[in-house]
Amino acid sequence: MTKMVRQRLLGAAALTVALATGAAAQEKVVNVYNWSDYIDESVLEEFTKETGIKVVYDVFDNQDIVETKMLAGGSGYDVVVITGPFLARQIGAGVYQPLDKSKLPNLSNMWPEVTNRVAEYDPGNEYGVDYMWGTTGIGYNVEKIKAIMPDAPVNSWDMVFKPEIVSKFKDCGVQFLDASEELIPAALKYLGKNPDSKDAADMEEAGKLLASVKPYVQKFHSSEYINALANGDICLAVGYSGDILQARNRAAEANNGVTINYVIPKEGANMWFDIMAIPKDAPNPDAAHAFMNFMMRPEVIAKSTNYVAYANGNLASQKFVDPAILADTAIYPDKETLANLFSTTPYDAKAQRVLTRVWTSVKTGM
């Protein structure tokens, strides 16, 4: 091979690499980070088909993992779904960029009731848009609970916070969320204290209550209880409303003889919000805005609500929501129940350390 031919071949190879690199650089992508089991995946396909923007979709099942990534920076994500108190704390840390609302015309579809509550974490709704919202309560296997304790107080936190009651269900399986920011406030509410208390003594007392029932809890996990309930592997769980209703639907579809119910305890429960936000260092902010705007289309977000059985913050979507879901007060609570729901605010660094220590102690028994 002559020197000239070799140079031409090397030049052609370099050009091919350059073209491939340029094509890759021009490929339109949006990197999304969301909870597991939390979207109708056909929505992602529809978005790509319409916009040409590929969705790289990663999932998590613990907010602490998300917070660690967000605070470290350089996550590579364009849209992150984050729960209210975490969002507020991370806004304060400069993690997110303000939304360009001129690129979000579908904001007009949002539900003022939800938007106003979200503003408690994001004043002026400058950084985030509600994706879904729900409550944290009790899910149970109707037949197994009835067989063990016909008069079980299934509509009360007594069911899981009284050792003499929850112990009856140890053998049929009990699981709790692995979420300190959900369980500690629920325990505080049950104890008659402010569920949003940041007082160390209050959190310690809540921890003692949870520690008293820990021997009867098979596992702390934020997603496994869905299939465990649906398959009849456990009979009782403290979990997110939509997760437990997903378990109910999966059991019904499988026709496996398992009947799952979800209740909002009469003492009151946490009303939480999962909010879409764009990291400050998002590599594709325009694609992020396009994705968020697409998700605010009434028929699009309704499809995900119908799939995951969570209420969404889009008022215009309700005419596309399955009527059975819209009428289900476990998903869309009535006004009286709504009035008894509470929300929590972010923990400052000192309170967060206490919360983490208390929660670690509960789970490890140390």
GROMACS .gro file of C-alpha atoms in nm:
model
  366
    1MET     CA    1   0.000   0.000   0.000
    2THR     CA    2   0.146   0.335  -0.104
    3LYS     CA    3   0.181   0.618   0.143
    4MET     CA    4  -0.077   0.825  -0.051
    5VAL     CA    5  -0.337   0.543  -0.048
    6ARG     CA    6  -0.279   0.486   0.324
    7GLN     CA    7  -0.330   0.857   0.395
    8ARG     CA    8  -0.652   0.859   0.190
    9LEU     CA    9  -0.785   0.557   0.381
   10LEU     CA   10  -0.694   0.713   0.715
   11GLY     CA   11  -0.859   1.037   0.606
   12ALA     CA   12  -1.177   0.854   0.505
   13ALA     CA   13  -1.185   0.669   0.839
   14ALA     CA   14  -1.141   0.996   1.028
   15LEU     CA   15  -1.424   1.153   0.827
   16THR     CA   16  -1.651   0.855   0.907
   17VAL     CA   17  -1.576   0.889   1.278
   18ALA     CA   18  -1.637   1.263   1.264
   19LEU     CA   19  -1.969   1.218   1.088
   20ALA     CA   20  -2.078   0.951   1.335
   21THR     CA   21  -1.978   1.172   1.625
   22GLY     CA   22  -2.166   1.465   1.475
   23ALA     CA   23  -2.477   1.251   1.422
   24ALA     CA   24  -2.461   1.133   1.782
   25ALA     CA   25  -2.418   1.489   1.902
   26GLN     CA   26  -2.724   1.595   1.704
   27GLU     CA   27  -2.943   1.307   1.826
   28LYS     CA   28  -3.222   1.459   2.029
   29VAL     CA   29  -3.249   1.301   2.373
   30VAL     CA   30  -3.425   1.369   2.702
   31ASN     CA   31  -3.298   1.190   3.012
   32VAL     CA   32  -3.575   1.128   3.265
   33TYR     CA   33  -3.541   1.004   3.625
   34ASN     CA   34  -3.863   0.885   3.788
   35TRP     CA   35  -4.003   0.642   4.043
   36SER     CA   36  -4.034   0.279   3.934
   37ASP     CA   37  -4.374   0.154   3.810
   38TYR     CA   38  -4.491   0.511   3.759
   39ILE     CA   39  -4.578   0.569   3.394
   40ASP     CA   40  -4.757   0.413   3.101
   41GLU     CA   41  -4.456   0.343   2.880
   42SER     CA   42  -4.661   0.393   2.564
   43VAL     CA   43  -4.658   0.763   2.656
   44LEU     CA   44  -4.280   0.766   2.609
   45GLU     CA   45  -4.315   0.603   2.270
   46GLU     CA   46  -4.579   0.858   2.166
   47PHE     CA   47  -4.352   1.146   2.273
   48THR     CA   48  -4.062   1.014   2.066
   49LYS     CA   49  -4.283   0.946   1.766
   50GLU     CA   50  -4.421   1.299   1.774
   51THR     CA   51  -4.106   1.495   1.856
   52GLY     CA   52  -3.818   1.276   1.741
   53ILE     CA   53  -3.670   1.309   2.090
   54LYS     CA   54  -3.552   0.978   2.234
   55VAL     CA   55  -3.641   0.919   2.600
   56VAL     CA   56  -3.373   0.762   2.819
   57TYR     CA   57  -3.577   0.660   3.121
   58ASP     CA   58  -3.416   0.561   3.453
   59VAL     CA   59  -3.601   0.467   3.771
   60PHE     CA   60  -3.542   0.475   4.146
   61ASP     CA   61  -3.730   0.362   4.456
   62ASN     CA   62  -3.570   0.584   4.721
   63GLN     CA   63  -3.564   0.964   4.737
   64ASP     CA   64  -3.240   0.968   4.936
   65ILE     CA   65  -3.059   0.818   4.635
   66VAL     CA   66  -3.200   1.092   4.414
   67GLU     CA   67  -3.100   1.365   4.655
   68THR     CA   68  -2.744   1.238   4.673
   69LYS     CA   69  -2.717   1.247   4.293
   70MET     CA   70  -2.879   1.588   4.261
   71LEU     CA   71  -2.665   1.753   4.528
   72ALA     CA   72  -2.348   1.604   4.377
   73GLY     CA   73  -2.433   1.760   4.039
   74GLY     CA   74  -2.354   1.625   3.695
   75SER     CA   75  -2.632   1.367   3.710
   76GLY     CA   76  -2.693   1.389   3.337
   77TYR     CA   77  -3.069   1.404   3.384
   78ASP     CA   78  -3.297   1.654   3.212
   79VAL     CA   79  -3.621   1.588   3.403
   80VAL     CA   80  -3.632   1.458   3.759
   81VAL     CA   81  -3.948   1.369   3.949
   82ILE     CA   82  -3.899   1.473   4.310
   83THR     CA   83  -4.125   1.478   4.616
   84GLY     CA   84  -4.223   1.817   4.761
   85PRO     CA   85  -3.999   1.849   5.070
   86PHE     CA   86  -3.697   1.719   4.878
   87LEU     CA   87  -3.768   1.963   4.597
   88ALA     CA   88  -3.783   2.256   4.839
   89ARG     CA   89  -3.452   2.164   5.000
   90GLN     CA   90  -3.283   2.112   4.665
   91ILE     CA   91  -3.417   2.440   4.526
   92GLY     CA   92  -3.249   2.607   4.822
   93ALA     CA   93  -2.925   2.430   4.731
   94GLY     CA   94  -2.943   2.565   4.374
   95VAL     CA   95  -2.999   2.225   4.213
   96TYR     CA   96  -3.276   2.323   3.968
   97GLN     CA   97  -3.322   2.587   3.701
   98PRO     CA   98  -3.630   2.812   3.682
   99LEU     CA   99  -3.884   2.693   3.429
  100ASP     CA  100  -3.923   2.884   3.104
  101LYS     CA  101  -4.300   2.904   3.119
  102SER     CA  102  -4.319   3.039   2.763
  103LYS     CA  103  -4.228   2.684   2.659
  104LEU     CA  104  -4.499   2.531   2.880
  105PRO     CA  105  -4.835   2.647   2.737
  106ASN     CA  106  -5.006   2.342   2.885
  107LEU     CA  107  -4.964   2.490   3.232
  108SER     CA  108  -5.315   2.624   3.172
  109ASN     CA  109  -5.444   2.268   3.223
  110MET     CA  110  -5.320   2.239   3.580
  111TRP     CA  111  -5.543   2.205   3.889
  112PRO     CA  112  -5.529   2.518   4.112
  113GLU     CA  113  -5.601   2.311   4.427
  114VAL     CA  114  -5.286   2.106   4.366
  115THR     CA  115  -5.075   2.387   4.222
  116ASN     CA  116  -5.139   2.600   4.529
  117ARG     CA  117  -5.035   2.318   4.762
  118VAL     CA  118  -4.722   2.253   4.558
  119ALA     CA  119  -4.636   2.623   4.595
  120GLU     CA  120  -4.570   2.552   4.965
  121TYR     CA  121  -4.253   2.380   4.847
  122ASP     CA  122  -4.190   2.589   4.537
  123PRO     CA  123  -4.311   2.948   4.592
  124GLY     CA  124  -4.462   3.085   4.273
  125ASN     CA  125  -4.430   2.742   4.112
  126GLU     CA  126  -4.109   2.865   3.953
  127TYR     CA  127  -3.921   2.536   3.941
  128GLY     CA  128  -4.165   2.249   3.925
  129VAL     CA  129  -4.490   2.108   3.788
  130ASP     CA  130  -4.693   1.839   3.961
  131TYR     CA  131  -4.676   1.497   3.798
  132MET     CA  132  -4.886   1.288   4.038
  133TRP     CA  133  -5.006   1.316   4.394
  134GLY     CA  134  -5.149   1.079   4.647
  135THR     CA  135  -5.158   0.968   5.007
  136THR     CA  136  -4.969   0.727   5.228
  137GLY     CA  137  -5.189   0.477   5.405
  138ILE     CA  138  -5.267   0.110   5.463
  139GLY     CA  139  -5.306  -0.169   5.211
  140TYR     CA  140  -5.429  -0.511   5.313
  141ASN     CA  141  -5.541  -0.851   5.192
  142VAL     CA  142  -5.913  -0.850   5.271
  143GLU     CA  143  -5.960  -1.226   5.313
  144LYS     CA  144  -5.643  -1.291   5.514
  145ILE     CA  145  -5.701  -1.003   5.754
  146LYS     CA  146  -6.062  -1.106   5.810
  147ALA     CA  147  -5.962  -1.466   5.876
  148ILE     CA  148  -5.708  -1.364   6.138
  149MET     CA  149  -5.898  -1.077   6.300
  150PRO     CA  150  -6.257  -1.021   6.185
  151ASP     CA  151  -6.283  -0.690   6.370
  152ALA     CA  152  -5.942  -0.558   6.263
  153PRO     CA  153  -5.930  -0.174   6.273
  154VAL     CA  154  -5.833  -0.147   5.907
  155ASN     CA  155  -5.937   0.220   5.885
  156SER     CA  156  -5.701   0.327   6.164
  157TRP     CA  157  -5.327   0.355   6.221
  158ASP     CA  158  -5.396   0.120   6.514
  159MET     CA  159  -5.366  -0.152   6.253
  160VAL     CA  160  -4.991  -0.104   6.217
  161PHE     CA  161  -4.885   0.105   6.517
  162LYS     CA  162  -5.033  -0.106   6.801
  163PRO     CA  163  -4.800  -0.400   6.871
  164GLU     CA  164  -5.082  -0.613   7.005
  165ILE     CA  165  -5.265  -0.576   6.674
  166VAL     CA  166  -4.993  -0.579   6.408
  167SER     CA  167  -4.826  -0.877   6.576
  168LYS     CA  168  -5.127  -1.089   6.479
  169PHE     CA  169  -5.031  -1.049   6.114
  170LYS     CA  170  -4.658  -1.119   6.136
  171ASP     CA  171  -4.693  -1.469   5.993
  172CYS     CA  172  -4.896  -1.359   5.691
  173GLY     CA  173  -4.646  -1.082   5.614
  174VAL     CA  174  -4.616  -0.710   5.692
  175GLN     CA  175  -4.409  -0.459   5.496
  176PHE     CA  176  -4.347  -0.086   5.548
  177LEU     CA  177  -4.219   0.179   5.311
  178ASP     CA  178  -3.848   0.250   5.345
  179ALA     CA  179  -3.923   0.621   5.376
  180SER     CA  180  -3.843   0.807   5.695
  181GLU     CA  181  -4.018   1.122   5.569
  182GLU     CA  182  -4.343   0.922   5.541
  183LEU     CA  183  -4.336   0.694   5.845
  184ILE     CA  184  -4.210   0.940   6.107
  185PRO     CA  185  -4.484   1.199   6.029
  186ALA     CA  186  -4.749   0.923   6.024
  187ALA     CA  187  -4.632   0.806   6.366
  188LEU     CA  188  -4.635   1.164   6.496
  189LYS     CA  189  -4.991   1.211   6.370
  190TYR     CA  190  -5.095   0.891   6.543
  191LEU     CA  191  -4.937   1.011   6.867
  192GLY     CA  192  -5.141   1.331   6.848
  193LYS     CA  193  -4.839   1.545   6.767
  194ASN     CA  194  -4.769   1.778   6.478
  195PRO     CA  195  -4.679   1.547   6.188
  196ASP     CA  196  -4.452   1.820   6.054
  197SER     CA  197  -4.260   1.852   6.380
  198LYS     CA  198  -3.884   1.898   6.348
  199ASP     CA  199  -3.831   1.868   6.723
  200ALA     CA  200  -3.576   1.601   6.807
  201ALA     CA  201  -3.772   1.474   7.107
  202ASP     CA  202  -4.085   1.433   6.894
  203MET     CA  203  -3.896   1.241   6.628
  204GLU     CA  204  -3.737   1.021   6.894
  205GLU     CA  205  -4.083   0.942   7.032
  206ALA     CA  206  -4.209   0.853   6.685
  207GLY     CA  207  -3.903   0.633   6.644
  208LYS     CA  208  -3.983   0.449   6.967
  209LEU     CA  209  -4.335   0.381   6.843
  210LEU     CA  210  -4.203   0.242   6.514
  211ALA     CA  211  -3.937   0.040   6.696
  212SER     CA  212  -4.210  -0.122   6.905
  213VAL     CA  213  -4.370  -0.271   6.592
  214LYS     CA  214  -4.049  -0.336   6.397
  215PRO     CA  215  -4.027  -0.703   6.514
  216TYR     CA  216  -4.344  -0.771   6.318
  217VAL     CA  217  -4.231  -0.600   5.997
  218GLN     CA  218  -4.089  -0.841   5.741
  219LYS     CA  219  -3.923  -0.574   5.527
  220PHE     CA  220  -3.879  -0.201   5.475
  221HIS     CA  221  -3.889  -0.138   5.099
  222SER     CA  222  -4.048   0.121   4.875
  223SER     CA  223  -4.165  -0.095   4.585
  224GLU     CA  224  -4.152  -0.468   4.661
  225TYR     CA  225  -4.478  -0.459   4.854
  226ILE     CA  226  -4.670  -0.401   4.530
  227ASN     CA  227  -4.616  -0.750   4.391
  228ALA     CA  228  -4.602  -0.902   4.738
  229LEU     CA  229  -4.956  -0.782   4.806
  230ALA     CA  230  -5.081  -0.869   4.459
  231ASN     CA  231  -4.944  -1.224   4.481
  232GLY     CA  232  -5.074  -1.284   4.832
  233ASP     CA  233  -4.719  -1.310   4.973
  234ILE     CA  234  -4.796  -1.050   5.241
  235CYS     CA  235  -5.124  -0.939   5.393
  236LEU     CA  236  -5.050  -0.588   5.524
  237ALA     CA  237  -4.846  -0.290   5.408
  238VAL     CA  238  -4.793   0.078   5.475
  239GLY     CA  239  -4.747   0.226   5.131
  240TYR     CA  240  -4.831   0.481   4.868
  241SER     CA  241  -5.192   0.488   4.755
  242GLY     CA  242  -5.125   0.426   4.388
  243ASP     CA  243  -4.883   0.141   4.458
  244ILE     CA  244  -5.140  -0.042   4.667
  245LEU     CA  245  -5.411   0.020   4.410
  246GLN     CA  246  -5.177  -0.116   4.144
  247ALA     CA  247  -5.144  -0.428   4.359
  248ARG     CA  248  -5.524  -0.445   4.379
  249ASN     CA  249  -5.555  -0.423   4.002
  250ARG     CA  250  -5.280  -0.678   3.935
  251ALA     CA  251  -5.446  -0.927   4.168
  252ALA     CA  252  -5.780  -0.873   3.998
  253GLU     CA  253  -5.627  -0.918   3.652
  254ALA     CA  254  -5.451  -1.236   3.763
  255ASN     CA  255  -5.778  -1.367   3.909
  256ASN     CA  256  -5.569  -1.528   4.181
  257GLY     CA  257  -5.824  -1.507   4.461
  258VAL     CA  258  -5.648  -1.213   4.628
  259THR     CA  259  -5.853  -0.904   4.712
  260ILE     CA  260  -5.655  -0.592   4.808
  261ASN     CA  261  -5.801  -0.280   4.965
  262TYR     CA  262  -5.648   0.060   5.045
  263VAL     CA  263  -5.757   0.296   5.322
  264ILE     CA  264  -5.665   0.645   5.432
  265PRO     CA  265  -5.652   0.611   5.813
  266LYS     CA  266  -5.920   0.809   5.995
  267GLU     CA  267  -5.657   0.989   6.204
  268GLY     CA  268  -5.524   1.155   5.890
  269ALA     CA  269  -5.249   1.078   5.640
  270ASN     CA  270  -4.976   1.246   5.442
  271MET     CA  271  -5.074   1.408   5.112
  272TRP     CA  272  -4.763   1.409   4.899
  273PHE     CA  273  -4.674   1.551   4.559
  274ASP     CA  274  -4.430   1.420   4.301
  275ILE     CA  275  -4.308   1.712   4.093
  276MET     CA  276  -4.123   1.737   3.762
  277ALA     CA  277  -3.820   1.966   3.769
  278ILE     CA  278  -3.520   2.040   3.547
  279PRO     CA  279  -3.168   2.022   3.699
  280LYS     CA  280  -2.961   2.335   3.663
  281ASP     CA  281  -2.699   2.143   3.464
  282ALA     CA  282  -2.947   1.950   3.247
  283PRO     CA  283  -2.775   1.871   2.915
  284ASN     CA  284  -3.096   1.910   2.712
  285PRO     CA  285  -3.315   2.179   2.872
  286ASP     CA  286  -3.521   2.241   2.558
  287ALA     CA  287  -3.604   1.871   2.533
  288ALA     CA  288  -3.687   1.877   2.904
  289HIS     CA  289  -3.941   2.155   2.855
  290ALA     CA  290  -4.089   1.971   2.555
  291PHE     CA  291  -4.126   1.655   2.764
  292MET     CA  292  -4.289   1.837   3.056
  293ASN     CA  293  -4.528   2.020   2.826
  294PHE     CA  294  -4.621   1.690   2.660
  295MET     CA  295  -4.690   1.532   2.999
  296MET     CA  296  -4.927   1.820   3.080
  297ARG     CA  297  -5.155   1.733   2.792
  298PRO     CA  298  -5.481   1.619   2.951
  299GLU     CA  299  -5.513   1.296   2.753
  300VAL     CA  300  -5.144   1.208   2.807
  301ILE     CA  301  -5.129   1.244   3.185
  302ALA     CA  302  -5.471   1.078   3.210
  303LYS     CA  303  -5.327   0.772   3.038
  304SER     CA  304  -5.062   0.742   3.309
  305THR     CA  305  -5.320   0.796   3.584
  306ASN     CA  306  -5.528   0.516   3.435
  307TYR     CA  307  -5.220   0.296   3.428
  308VAL     CA  308  -5.069   0.365   3.772
  309ALA     CA  309  -5.386   0.453   3.967
  310TYR     CA  310  -5.250   0.779   4.106
  311ALA     CA  311  -5.430   1.112   4.094
  312ASN     CA  312  -5.259   1.381   3.888
  313GLY     CA  313  -5.243   1.757   3.925
  314ASN     CA  314  -5.405   1.828   3.589
  315LEU     CA  315  -5.766   1.940   3.618
  316ALA     CA  316  -5.834   1.923   3.244
  317SER     CA  317  -5.730   1.557   3.242
  318GLN     CA  318  -6.020   1.444   3.455
  319LYS     CA  319  -6.254   1.403   3.158
  320PHE     CA  320  -6.005   1.148   3.019
  321VAL     CA  321  -5.952   0.963   3.347
  322ASP     CA  322  -6.125   0.627   3.385
  323PRO     CA  323  -6.458   0.710   3.560
  324ALA     CA  324  -6.400   0.428   3.809
  325ILE     CA  325  -6.066   0.583   3.910
  326LEU     CA  326  -6.208   0.934   3.929
  327ALA     CA  327  -6.491   0.810   4.153
  328ASP     CA  328  -6.256   0.609   4.377
  329THR     CA  329  -6.212   0.811   4.696
  330ALA     CA  330  -5.894   0.618   4.772
  331ILE     CA  331  -5.744   0.794   4.468
  332TYR     CA  332  -5.940   1.119   4.449
  333PRO     CA  333  -6.050   1.172   4.814
  334ASP     CA  334  -6.370   1.358   4.897
  335LYS     CA  335  -6.354   1.708   5.046
  336GLU     CA  336  -6.389   1.588   5.405
  337THR     CA  337  -6.098   1.347   5.370
  338LEU     CA  338  -5.889   1.606   5.187
  339ALA     CA  339  -5.936   1.844   5.477
  340ASN     CA  340  -5.786   1.583   5.713
  341LEU     CA  341  -5.475   1.524   5.506
  342PHE     CA  342  -5.147   1.686   5.605
  343SER     CA  343  -4.831   1.781   5.420
  344THR     CA  344  -4.479   1.811   5.550
  345THR     CA  345  -4.210   2.071   5.495
  346PRO     CA  346  -3.835   2.015   5.439
  347TYR     CA  347  -3.606   1.911   5.723
  348ASP     CA  348  -3.313   2.143   5.779
  349ALA     CA  349  -2.968   1.988   5.810
  350LYS     CA  350  -2.990   1.944   6.187
  351ALA     CA  351  -3.337   1.789   6.179
  352GLN     CA  352  -3.238   1.570   5.883
  353ARG     CA  353  -2.952   1.423   6.083
  354VAL     CA  354  -3.192   1.339   6.365
  355LEU     CA  355  -3.443   1.189   6.123
  356THR     CA  356  -3.176   0.974   5.957
  357ARG     CA  357  -3.042   0.855   6.291
  358VAL     CA  358  -3.389   0.771   6.424
  359TRP     CA  359  -3.487   0.588   6.106
  360THR     CA  360  -3.163   0.390   6.094
  361SER     CA  361  -3.221   0.291   6.455
  362VAL     CA  362  -3.574   0.176   6.377
  363LYS     CA  363  -3.464  -0.042   6.086
  364THR     CA  364  -3.156  -0.192   6.250
  365GLY     CA  365  -3.300  -0.227   6.599
  366MET     CA  366  -2.994  -0.053   6.740
   0.00000   0.00000   0.00000
